[in-house]
């Protein structure tokens, strides 16, 4: 306090001397006391009778140091301001440049931190909330420093450019160059950079807006057209607050209204990574069924929630979001360790967790599509841990299947006169492809594999992306779900070239059940049948569901649940 007592009179005396010298008059005095006083220093548009100090700090920093004070008669002075509230005059350019540089530097620093710490953008609730709040704060500071509406463009763009440069060290469909030549490239743009824009650029822009408001209030300026800006800023603020509230909603699963039931989401440390499992069953004493979703990269939690209620009646159904998928997307890296072998190791680790958790020496293994690859390899390695293996949409030799499906898609396009589709396929050429975004066009665009009559209890909400919008996912997991599929597929799919069960898996030591759909692509069903016929197993059964395609558990969920009850009865009947 003593420092302020000494400092203020000294500064006032300095102001008095300077003002008197610049006005060419003696020091002015108060009307009643006759004591000399220092003329007021005021911002343009304020009353000349403002007391000393109203804009004192501003005048000192912006006026006397930069020669932007305007001399007025009677010793009065004011800081010349432009419409945006920034000082004008010979020294104002330095101030404007300095503010712009500092604002850009703040945005660039934020881009460096984000690009290094979260190169794929925020992928968890914690990351998203921290990124949102930090963007608001940095945006506010940058807007306050720059004090110009151009900050609304400069600050977010600077952040985005630096963020993109820093994360060049990683690759993947959501972070690579933008592809607008097909629906899947556009989808990845939305799932990657589109989500980044919502979680980071939007709050950045809103923060800059509030920073500009703070600057103008401190400088005493009033924008000419303030209502449109206020409305937009209010809408932006409300949107960010609503987004924050939605981000904070926790994931949950509906309880089963039966004594002894189980319904929970758990995170389990598997292979050095936290991975999520949905566990549901009418009775915790029922046999355990581990369900492996397809992909690589698919998340089965939402799909089973919308199509697996019947399955829960007789089994404890455990749906595992594999590393890099769905609720486990944040565990994707480091991608060098994400190998097929590691995925099989993880499958067996999840199996051990379930066996120990429920006190059962064996469980049922059910795989769908890519899940059948994991399932077969896990059962082959440690068959003593499984009652039986059940494959749906069975895969055998992925790359041989790709070639067959490409040929079938091209032939069907030509037969139905779809010249555009046929031409695109010819331009693409047969697989394999260096860019994994090319696979969906070759393998998933044939309408006959999609447009067929499903079972009466088929629920379209079990299909992507609708299956992501269940309570078991947080908002971030919902927004990132499709991107997670593509990113994990990008890492794992090329590794499947060396797999051919016809040569590598001639025998399994457990009963084998293969469930195929009548409308399955022949490139899959032909090889599945060929492998099944040559396979040696204690018992085996091959069945075709007439209202199913590649995914019988979703196409005819009730029938599949009944089939699994039969599998259990058969296995129990064979047990000693």
Coordinates of C-alpha atoms in Angstrom, one line a residue:
X1 CA 0.0 0.0 0.0
X2 CA 2.8 2.4 0.9
X3 CA 4.2 1.9 -2.7
X4 CA 0.9 3.0 -4.2
X5 CA 0.7 6.0 -1.8
X6 CA 4.1 7.2 -3.1
X7 CA 3.6 6.2 -6.7
X8 CA 0.3 7.9 -7.4
X9 CA 1.3 11.5 -6.4
X10 CA 4.5 11.1 -8.4
X11 CA 2.7 10.0 -11.5
X12 CA 0.1 12.8 -11.1
X13 CA 2.8 15.4 -10.9
X14 CA 4.4 13.9 -14.1
X15 CA 1.1 14.1 -15.9
X16 CA 0.6 17.7 -14.8
X17 CA 3.9 18.8 -16.1
X18 CA 3.5 17.1 -19.4
X19 CA 0.0 18.4 -20.0
X20 CA 0.9 21.9 -19.1
X21 CA 3.9 21.9 -21.4
X22 CA 1.9 20.4 -24.4
X23 CA -1.0 22.8 -24.0
X24 CA 1.2 25.9 -23.9
X25 CA -0.7 27.1 -20.8
X26 CA 0.0 27.2 -17.1
X27 CA -1.2 24.4 -15.0
X28 CA -5.0 24.6 -14.6
X29 CA -6.6 24.9 -11.2
X30 CA -9.7 23.7 -9.4
X31 CA -12.5 26.4 -9.4
X32 CA -13.0 26.5 -5.7
X33 CA -9.6 25.7 -4.2
X34 CA -7.4 27.2 -6.8
X35 CA -5.1 24.3 -6.5
X36 CA -3.4 23.2 -9.7
X37 CA -4.8 20.1 -11.3
X38 CA -4.0 17.9 -14.2
X39 CA -6.5 18.1 -17.1
X40 CA -8.5 14.9 -17.6
X41 CA -7.3 12.4 -20.1
X42 CA -10.4 10.9 -21.8
X43 CA -11.3 8.5 -24.5
X44 CA -13.0 9.9 -27.5
X45 CA -16.8 10.1 -26.9
X46 CA -16.5 10.6 -23.1
X47 CA -17.3 13.7 -21.1
X48 CA -14.5 16.3 -20.8
X49 CA -15.2 16.5 -17.1
X50 CA -14.2 12.9 -16.4
X51 CA -11.9 12.8 -13.3
X52 CA -8.3 12.1 -13.6
X53 CA -7.5 8.4 -14.1
X54 CA -10.6 7.4 -16.0
X55 CA -8.5 6.4 -18.9
X56 CA -5.2 7.1 -17.3
X57 CA -3.5 3.8 -18.0
X58 CA -4.8 3.7 -21.5
X59 CA -3.5 7.2 -22.2
X60 CA -0.1 6.5 -20.8
X61 CA 0.4 3.3 -22.7
X62 CA -1.3 4.2 -26.0
X63 CA -1.0 8.0 -26.1
X64 CA 2.2 9.4 -24.7
X65 CA 4.3 6.4 -25.5
X66 CA 3.0 6.1 -29.1
X67 CA 2.1 9.7 -29.9
X68 CA -1.6 9.0 -30.4
X69 CA -3.0 11.7 -28.1
X70 CA -5.1 14.4 -29.6
X71 CA -4.5 17.9 -28.1
X72 CA -7.7 19.9 -27.4
X73 CA -8.2 23.5 -26.2
X74 CA -7.9 24.3 -22.5
X75 CA -5.3 21.6 -21.9
X76 CA -7.8 18.7 -22.4
X77 CA -6.6 15.7 -24.3
X78 CA -8.2 12.5 -25.6
X79 CA -7.0 9.3 -27.2
X80 CA -8.0 9.1 -30.9
X81 CA -10.0 5.9 -31.6
X82 CA -11.3 4.2 -34.7
X83 CA -14.7 2.6 -35.0
X84 CA -13.3 -0.7 -33.7
X85 CA -12.0 0.9 -30.5
X86 CA -8.3 0.7 -31.5
X87 CA -6.2 3.9 -31.2
X88 CA -5.5 5.8 -34.4
X89 CA -2.6 8.0 -35.1
X90 CA 1.1 7.9 -35.9
X91 CA 1.9 5.2 -33.3
X92 CA -1.2 3.1 -33.6
X93 CA 0.1 0.8 -36.2
X94 CA 2.7 -0.6 -33.8
X95 CA -0.1 -1.3 -31.3
X96 CA -2.3 -3.0 -33.8
X97 CA 0.6 -5.1 -35.2
X98 CA 1.7 -6.1 -31.7
X99 CA -1.8 -7.3 -30.8
X100 CA -2.2 -9.2 -34.0
X101 CA 1.1 -11.0 -33.5
X102 CA 0.3 -11.9 -29.9
X103 CA -3.1 -13.2 -30.9
X104 CA -1.7 -15.3 -33.7
X105 CA 1.0 -16.6 -31.4
X106 CA -1.6 -17.6 -28.8
X107 CA -3.6 -19.5 -31.4
X108 CA -0.4 -21.1 -32.8
X109 CA 0.7 -22.3 -29.4
X110 CA -2.7 -23.9 -28.8
X111 CA -2.4 -25.6 -32.2
X112 CA 1.0 -27.0 -31.2
X113 CA -0.2 -28.4 -27.9
X114 CA -3.4 -29.9 -29.5
X115 CA -1.5 -31.4 -32.5
X116 CA 1.0 -33.0 -30.2
X117 CA -1.2 -34.2 -27.4
X118 CA -4.4 -35.1 -29.3
X119 CA -3.4 -35.5 -32.9
X120 CA -6.7 -37.2 -33.9
X121 CA -8.6 -34.5 -32.0
X122 CA -10.4 -35.1 -28.7
X123 CA -11.5 -38.7 -28.6
X124 CA -12.6 -38.9 -24.9
X125 CA -15.0 -36.9 -22.8
X126 CA -12.1 -35.5 -20.7
X127 CA -10.1 -34.5 -23.8
X128 CA -13.2 -32.9 -25.3
X129 CA -14.1 -30.8 -22.2
X130 CA -10.5 -29.7 -21.7
X131 CA -10.1 -28.8 -25.4
X132 CA -13.4 -26.9 -25.4
X133 CA -12.6 -24.9 -22.3
X134 CA -9.0 -24.2 -23.4
X135 CA -10.3 -23.0 -26.8
X136 CA -12.7 -20.6 -25.2
X137 CA -9.9 -19.2 -23.0
X138 CA -7.3 -18.9 -25.7
X139 CA -9.9 -17.4 -28.0
X140 CA -10.9 -14.8 -25.4
X141 CA -7.3 -13.8 -24.8
X142 CA -6.5 -13.6 -28.5
X143 CA -9.6 -11.5 -29.3
X144 CA -8.8 -9.2 -26.4
X145 CA -5.3 -8.8 -27.6
X146 CA -6.1 -8.2 -31.3
X147 CA -9.2 -6.1 -30.8
X148 CA -10.3 -6.5 -34.4
X149 CA -13.1 -8.4 -36.0
X150 CA -10.5 -10.0 -38.2
X151 CA -9.6 -12.0 -35.1
X152 CA -12.7 -14.1 -35.7
X153 CA -11.0 -15.4 -38.9
X154 CA -7.3 -15.2 -38.0
X155 CA -7.3 -16.9 -34.7
X156 CA -9.3 -20.1 -35.6
X157 CA -7.5 -20.4 -39.0
X158 CA -4.1 -20.1 -37.4
X159 CA -4.9 -22.7 -34.8
X160 CA -6.3 -25.1 -37.5
X161 CA -3.2 -24.7 -39.8
X162 CA -0.7 -25.3 -37.0
X163 CA -2.8 -28.2 -35.6
X164 CA -2.7 -29.8 -39.1
X165 CA 1.1 -29.3 -39.5
X166 CA 1.9 -30.7 -36.1
X167 CA -0.1 -33.9 -36.6
X168 CA 1.4 -34.7 -40.0
X169 CA 3.5 -37.3 -38.1
X170 CA 0.4 -39.6 -38.0
X171 CA -1.7 -41.1 -40.8
X172 CA -5.2 -42.4 -41.1
X173 CA -8.4 -41.8 -43.1
X174 CA -9.6 -39.0 -40.7
X175 CA -6.3 -37.1 -40.7
X176 CA -4.9 -37.7 -44.2
X177 CA -5.7 -35.4 -47.2
X178 CA -9.3 -34.7 -47.8
X179 CA -11.0 -36.9 -50.4
X180 CA -14.3 -35.6 -51.9
X181 CA -14.5 -38.1 -54.8
X182 CA -16.9 -40.4 -52.9
X183 CA -19.3 -40.7 -50.0
X184 CA -16.7 -42.4 -47.8
X185 CA -14.2 -39.6 -48.2
X186 CA -16.9 -37.1 -47.3
X187 CA -17.9 -39.3 -44.3
X188 CA -14.3 -39.3 -43.0
X189 CA -14.1 -35.5 -43.4
X190 CA -17.1 -35.2 -41.2
X191 CA -16.1 -37.8 -38.7
X192 CA -12.6 -36.3 -38.4
X193 CA -12.2 -32.6 -39.1
X194 CA -15.9 -31.9 -38.9
X195 CA -16.0 -33.2 -35.3
X196 CA -12.7 -31.3 -34.5
X197 CA -14.4 -28.1 -35.8
X198 CA -17.4 -28.6 -33.4
X199 CA -15.2 -29.4 -30.4
X200 CA -12.4 -26.9 -30.9
X201 CA -13.0 -24.3 -33.6
X202 CA -16.5 -23.4 -32.5
X203 CA -15.5 -22.6 -28.9
X204 CA -12.4 -20.8 -30.3
X205 CA -14.6 -18.5 -32.3
X206 CA -17.0 -17.9 -29.5
X207 CA -14.0 -17.1 -27.2
X208 CA -12.7 -14.6 -29.7
X209 CA -16.1 -12.9 -29.8
X210 CA -16.1 -12.4 -26.0
X211 CA -12.6 -11.2 -26.2
X212 CA -13.6 -8.5 -28.7
X213 CA -16.5 -7.5 -26.4
X214 CA -14.1 -7.1 -23.5
X215 CA -11.7 -5.1 -25.6
X216 CA -14.4 -2.7 -26.8
X217 CA -15.7 -2.2 -23.3
X218 CA -12.3 -1.4 -21.9
X219 CA -11.6 1.0 -24.7
X220 CA -15.0 2.7 -24.5
X221 CA -15.9 2.1 -28.1
X222 CA -19.3 1.1 -29.4
X223 CA -19.6 -0.8 -32.7
X224 CA -22.0 0.7 -35.2
X225 CA -24.0 -2.4 -35.8
X226 CA -24.0 -4.2 -32.5
X227 CA -27.2 -6.1 -32.5
X228 CA -26.4 -8.7 -35.2
X229 CA -23.1 -9.4 -33.5
X230 CA -24.7 -9.7 -30.1
X231 CA -27.3 -12.1 -31.5
X232 CA -24.6 -14.3 -33.2
X233 CA -22.4 -14.3 -30.1
X234 CA -25.3 -15.2 -27.9
X235 CA -26.3 -18.1 -30.2
X236 CA -22.7 -19.3 -30.2
X237 CA -22.5 -19.1 -26.4
X238 CA -25.7 -21.1 -26.0
X239 CA -24.5 -23.7 -28.5
X240 CA -21.2 -24.1 -26.7
X241 CA -22.9 -24.4 -23.3
X242 CA -25.3 -27.0 -24.7
X243 CA -22.4 -28.9 -26.2
X244 CA -20.6 -28.8 -22.9
X245 CA -23.7 -30.2 -21.1
X246 CA -24.0 -33.0 -23.7
X247 CA -20.3 -33.9 -23.4
X248 CA -20.7 -34.3 -19.7
X249 CA -23.5 -36.9 -20.0
X250 CA -22.1 -40.2 -18.8
X251 CA -22.6 -43.5 -20.7
X252 CA -24.9 -46.0 -19.1
X253 CA -26.9 -49.1 -19.8
X254 CA -30.5 -49.8 -18.8
X255 CA -30.9 -52.2 -16.0
X256 CA -32.7 -55.5 -16.5
X257 CA -35.7 -55.8 -14.2
X258 CA -35.0 -59.3 -12.9
X259 CA -33.5 -60.5 -9.7
X260 CA -30.0 -61.8 -10.2
X261 CA -29.6 -60.0 -13.6
X262 CA -26.5 -58.1 -14.7
X263 CA -26.2 -55.0 -16.9
X264 CA -23.1 -53.0 -16.8
X265 CA -20.3 -51.3 -18.7
X266 CA -16.8 -52.1 -17.5
X267 CA -13.3 -51.0 -18.5
X268 CA -10.8 -53.8 -18.3
X269 CA -7.0 -53.5 -18.7
X270 CA -6.3 -55.7 -21.7
X271 CA -2.9 -55.9 -23.3
X272 CA -1.8 -52.7 -21.5
X273 CA -4.8 -50.8 -22.7
X274 CA -8.1 -50.0 -21.1
X275 CA -10.9 -51.5 -23.2
X276 CA -14.7 -51.5 -22.7
X277 CA -17.0 -54.4 -22.4
X278 CA -20.8 -54.3 -22.2
X279 CA -22.1 -57.2 -20.1
X280 CA -25.8 -58.0 -20.0
X281 CA -27.9 -61.0 -19.0
X282 CA -31.2 -61.9 -17.4
X283 CA -29.3 -64.1 -15.0
X284 CA -25.6 -63.7 -14.0
X285 CA -25.5 -67.5 -13.6
X286 CA -26.3 -68.1 -17.3
X287 CA -23.5 -69.3 -19.6
X288 CA -21.2 -66.6 -20.9
X289 CA -21.1 -65.6 -24.5
X290 CA -18.3 -63.4 -25.9
X291 CA -19.4 -61.5 -29.0
X292 CA -16.8 -60.2 -31.4
X293 CA -18.0 -57.5 -33.8
X294 CA -16.8 -57.2 -37.4
X295 CA -14.6 -54.7 -39.0
X296 CA -11.8 -54.4 -38.2
X297 CA -12.9 -51.4 -36.3
X298 CA -16.6 -52.1 -35.7
X299 CA -18.3 -51.5 -32.4
X300 CA -21.0 -54.0 -31.5
X301 CA -22.3 -52.5 -28.3
X302 CA -24.9 -50.4 -29.9
X303 CA -25.8 -53.1 -32.5
X304 CA -26.3 -55.8 -29.8
X305 CA -28.3 -53.3 -27.7
X306 CA -30.7 -52.8 -30.5
X307 CA -30.9 -56.5 -31.6
X308 CA -29.6 -58.7 -28.8
X309 CA -32.4 -58.6 -26.2
X310 CA -33.5 -62.1 -27.0
X311 CA -29.9 -63.3 -26.7
X312 CA -29.7 -61.9 -23.1
X313 CA -32.5 -64.2 -22.0
X314 CA -30.3 -67.3 -21.9
X315 CA -26.8 -66.0 -21.9
X316 CA -24.6 -63.4 -20.2
X317 CA -23.7 -61.5 -23.4
X318 CA -20.3 -59.8 -23.3
X319 CA -19.8 -57.4 -26.2
X320 CA -16.2 -56.2 -26.3
X321 CA -15.2 -53.0 -28.0
X322 CA -11.8 -54.1 -29.3
X323 CA -8.8 -51.7 -29.1
X324 CA -9.3 -48.8 -31.4
X325 CA -13.0 -49.2 -31.7
X326 CA -16.1 -47.5 -30.3
X327 CA -15.6 -46.9 -26.6
X328 CA -11.9 -48.1 -26.9
X329 CA -11.0 -45.7 -29.7
X330 CA -8.7 -43.7 -27.5
X331 CA -6.5 -46.8 -27.1
X332 CA -5.7 -47.0 -30.9
X333 CA -2.1 -45.9 -30.5
X334 CA 0.6 -46.7 -30.8
X335 CA -0.5 -48.3 -34.1
X336 CA 2.7 -50.2 -34.5
X337 CA 1.6 -52.5 -31.7
X338 CA -1.9 -53.0 -33.1
X339 CA -1.3 -56.3 -34.9
X340 CA -3.5 -59.4 -35.6
X341 CA -1.4 -61.3 -33.1
X342 CA -2.0 -58.7 -30.4
X343 CA -5.7 -58.7 -31.2
X344 CA -5.8 -62.5 -30.7
X345 CA -3.8 -62.1 -27.4
X346 CA -6.4 -59.5 -26.3
X347 CA -9.3 -61.8 -27.2
X348 CA -7.9 -64.5 -25.0
X349 CA -7.3 -62.0 -22.2
X350 CA -10.9 -60.9 -22.4
X351 CA -11.9 -64.6 -22.3
X352 CA -9.9 -65.1 -19.2
X353 CA -11.4 -62.1 -17.5
X354 CA -14.9 -63.4 -18.2
X355 CA -14.1 -66.9 -17.1
X356 CA -12.7 -65.6 -13.8
X357 CA -15.4 -63.0 -13.3
X358 CA -18.3 -65.5 -13.6
X359 CA -16.5 -68.6 -12.3
X360 CA -17.0 -70.6 -15.6
X361 CA -14.2 -72.7 -17.0
X362 CA -15.5 -72.3 -20.5
X363 CA -17.5 -69.7 -22.5
X364 CA -19.1 -69.5 -25.9
X365 CA -17.3 -67.7 -28.7
X366 CA -19.4 -65.9 -31.3
X367 CA -17.8 -63.9 -34.1
X368 CA -19.2 -61.8 -36.9
X369 CA -17.3 -61.1 -40.1
X370 CA -13.8 -59.9 -38.9
X371 CA -14.8 -61.2 -35.5
X372 CA -14.8 -64.7 -37.0
X373 CA -11.1 -64.3 -37.9
X374 CA -10.3 -63.4 -34.3
X375 CA -12.5 -66.1 -33.0
X376 CA -11.1 -68.9 -35.0
X377 CA -7.5 -67.9 -34.2
X378 CA -8.2 -67.6 -30.5
X379 CA -10.1 -71.0 -30.4
X380 CA -7.3 -72.7 -32.3
X381 CA -4.7 -71.5 -29.9
X382 CA -6.5 -72.3 -26.6
X383 CA -9.5 -74.5 -27.3
X384 CA -9.8 -75.6 -23.6
X385 CA -11.4 -72.2 -22.8
X386 CA -14.4 -72.5 -25.1
X387 CA -17.6 -74.6 -25.2
X388 CA -18.0 -74.0 -28.9
X389 CA -17.2 -71.7 -31.7
X390 CA -20.0 -70.0 -33.7
X391 CA -19.2 -68.0 -36.8
X392 CA -21.6 -65.6 -38.6
X393 CA -20.6 -64.1 -41.9
X394 CA -17.6 -66.4 -41.7
X395 CA -14.4 -65.2 -43.2
X396 CA -11.7 -67.6 -44.5
X397 CA -9.3 -65.8 -46.9
X398 CA -10.0 -62.1 -46.8
X399 CA -8.1 -61.1 -49.9
X400 CA -9.4 -63.9 -52.0
X401 CA -12.9 -62.9 -50.9
X402 CA -12.2 -59.3 -51.9
X403 CA -11.2 -60.3 -55.4
X404 CA -14.3 -62.4 -55.8
X405 CA -16.6 -59.7 -54.5
X406 CA -15.1 -57.1 -56.7
X407 CA -15.7 -59.3 -59.8
X408 CA -19.2 -59.9 -58.6
X409 CA -19.9 -56.2 -58.1
X410 CA -18.6 -55.3 -61.5
X411 CA -20.6 -58.1 -63.2
X412 CA -23.8 -57.2 -61.4
X413 CA -23.4 -53.5 -62.2
X414 CA -23.0 -54.3 -65.9
X415 CA -26.0 -56.7 -65.8
X416 CA -28.4 -54.1 -64.3
X417 CA -27.1 -51.4 -66.7
X418 CA -25.6 -49.2 -64.0
X419 CA -22.9 -47.7 -66.2
X420 CA -21.7 -45.2 -63.6
X421 CA -21.1 -47.9 -61.0
X422 CA -19.4 -50.1 -63.5
X423 CA -17.2 -47.3 -64.7
X424 CA -16.1 -46.4 -61.2
X425 CA -15.2 -50.0 -60.5
X426 CA -13.2 -50.3 -63.7
X427 CA -11.3 -47.2 -62.8
X428 CA -10.7 -48.5 -59.3
X429 CA -9.5 -51.9 -60.5
X430 CA -9.4 -55.1 -58.5
X431 CA -8.0 -55.2 -55.0
X432 CA -5.8 -55.0 -53.0
X433 CA -5.7 -51.2 -52.6
X434 CA -3.2 -48.9 -51.0
X435 CA -5.9 -46.5 -49.8
X436 CA -8.3 -48.4 -47.5
X437 CA -11.1 -45.9 -48.4
X438 CA -11.3 -47.7 -51.8
X439 CA -12.5 -50.9 -50.2
X440 CA -16.0 -49.8 -49.4
X441 CA -16.7 -48.9 -53.0
X442 CA -15.5 -52.3 -54.2
X443 CA -17.0 -54.5 -51.4
X444 CA -20.0 -52.7 -50.0
X445 CA -21.8 -51.0 -52.9
X446 CA -23.6 -53.9 -54.4
X447 CA -27.3 -53.3 -53.7
X448 CA -28.2 -57.0 -53.8
X449 CA -26.2 -57.6 -50.6
X450 CA -28.2 -54.9 -48.8
X451 CA -31.7 -54.8 -50.3
X452 CA -33.4 -58.0 -49.3
X453 CA -36.3 -58.9 -47.0
X454 CA -35.0 -59.1 -43.4
X455 CA -36.6 -61.0 -40.5
X456 CA -39.8 -59.7 -38.9
X457 CA -37.9 -58.5 -35.8
X458 CA -35.1 -56.8 -37.8
X459 CA -34.3 -53.3 -36.3
X460 CA -32.7 -50.9 -38.7
X461 CA -31.3 -49.1 -35.7
X462 CA -28.8 -52.0 -35.4
X463 CA -27.1 -50.7 -38.5
X464 CA -24.3 -48.1 -38.6
X465 CA -24.4 -45.2 -37.9
X466 CA -27.8 -45.4 -36.2
X467 CA -26.4 -48.0 -33.8
X468 CA -24.0 -45.4 -32.3
X469 CA -26.9 -43.4 -30.8
X470 CA -27.6 -45.5 -27.7
X471 CA -27.0 -44.5 -24.1
X472 CA -24.0 -46.8 -23.8
X473 CA -21.9 -44.3 -25.8
X474 CA -20.9 -40.8 -24.7
X475 CA -21.4 -38.0 -27.1
X476 CA -17.7 -38.1 -28.1
X477 CA -17.9 -41.8 -28.8
X478 CA -21.0 -41.3 -30.9
X479 CA -19.3 -38.5 -32.9
X480 CA -16.1 -40.5 -33.3
X481 CA -17.6 -43.9 -33.9
X482 CA -17.5 -44.0 -37.7
X483 CA -14.0 -42.5 -37.8
X484 CA -12.8 -45.2 -35.3
X485 CA -14.0 -47.9 -37.8
X486 CA -12.0 -46.4 -40.6
X487 CA -8.9 -45.7 -38.5
X488 CA -8.7 -49.2 -37.1
X489 CA -9.5 -50.8 -40.4
X490 CA -6.7 -48.8 -41.9
X491 CA -4.2 -50.3 -39.5
X492 CA -5.4 -53.9 -39.3
X493 CA -6.9 -54.8 -42.7
X494 CA -3.7 -54.9 -44.7
X495 CA -2.3 -57.4 -42.2
X496 CA -5.0 -60.0 -43.2
X497 CA -3.3 -60.8 -46.5
X498 CA -1.4 -63.7 -45.1
X499 CA -4.5 -65.4 -43.5
X500 CA -6.1 -68.4 -45.2
X501 CA -8.0 -70.8 -43.0
X502 CA -8.1 -73.4 -45.7
X503 CA -4.4 -73.9 -45.2
X504 CA -3.8 -72.6 -41.6
X505 CA -6.8 -73.9 -39.7
X506 CA -7.6 -77.5 -40.9
X507 CA -8.9 -78.5 -37.4
X508 CA -10.5 -77.0 -34.4
X509 CA -10.8 -78.9 -31.1
X510 CA -14.3 -77.6 -30.2
X511 CA -17.7 -77.9 -31.8
X512 CA -18.0 -75.5 -34.7
X513 CA -21.3 -73.9 -35.9
X514 CA -21.4 -71.6 -39.0
X515 CA -24.4 -69.4 -39.6
X516 CA -24.6 -67.8 -43.1
X517 CA -27.2 -65.7 -44.7
X518 CA -29.0 -66.6 -47.9
X519 CA -28.2 -63.1 -49.2
X520 CA -24.5 -63.2 -48.3
X521 CA -22.0 -62.3 -51.0
X522 CA -20.9 -65.4 -52.9
X523 CA -17.3 -64.3 -52.4
X524 CA -17.7 -65.0 -48.7
X525 CA -20.2 -67.9 -48.7
X526 CA -18.3 -69.9 -51.3
X527 CA -15.0 -69.9 -49.3
X528 CA -16.8 -70.4 -46.0
X529 CA -18.5 -73.5 -47.3
X530 CA -15.2 -74.8 -48.7
X531 CA -13.4 -74.3 -45.4
X532 CA -16.2 -75.8 -43.4
X533 CA -16.4 -78.9 -45.6
X534 CA -12.7 -79.6 -45.1
X535 CA -12.6 -78.6 -41.4
X536 CA -12.1 -81.3 -38.8
X537 CA -13.9 -80.8 -35.5
X538 CA -15.5 -82.8 -32.8
X539 CA -18.9 -81.7 -34.1
X540 CA -19.9 -79.1 -36.7
X541 CA -23.1 -77.6 -38.2
X542 CA -23.6 -75.3 -41.1
X543 CA -26.9 -73.4 -41.4
X544 CA -28.3 -70.8 -43.8
X545 CA -30.8 -68.1 -42.6
X546 CA -33.1 -67.3 -45.5
X547 CA -33.8 -63.7 -44.5
X548 CA -30.2 -62.8 -43.6
X549 CA -27.2 -61.4 -45.4
X550 CA -23.7 -60.9 -43.9
X551 CA -25.0 -60.4 -40.3
X552 CA -27.6 -63.0 -39.2
X553 CA -27.5 -61.8 -35.5
X554 CA -28.9 -58.5 -36.7
X555 CA -30.9 -59.5 -39.7
X556 CA -32.9 -62.2 -37.8
X557 CA -32.1 -61.6 -34.1
X558 CA -34.8 -63.8 -32.7
X559 CA -33.9 -66.7 -34.9
X560 CA -30.3 -66.4 -34.0
X561 CA -31.0 -66.3 -30.3
X562 CA -33.1 -69.5 -30.7
X563 CA -30.3 -71.1 -32.6
X564 CA -27.8 -70.3 -29.8
X565 CA -30.2 -71.9 -27.3
X566 CA -30.0 -75.0 -29.4
X567 CA -26.2 -74.8 -29.6
X568 CA -26.1 -74.6 -25.8
X569 CA -28.5 -77.6 -25.4
X570 CA -26.5 -79.6 -27.9
X571 CA -23.2 -78.8 -26.2
X572 CA -24.6 -79.5 -22.7
X573 CA -26.0 -82.8 -24.0
X574 CA -22.5 -83.9 -25.2
X575 CA -20.8 -82.9 -21.9
X576 CA -19.8 -85.9 -19.8

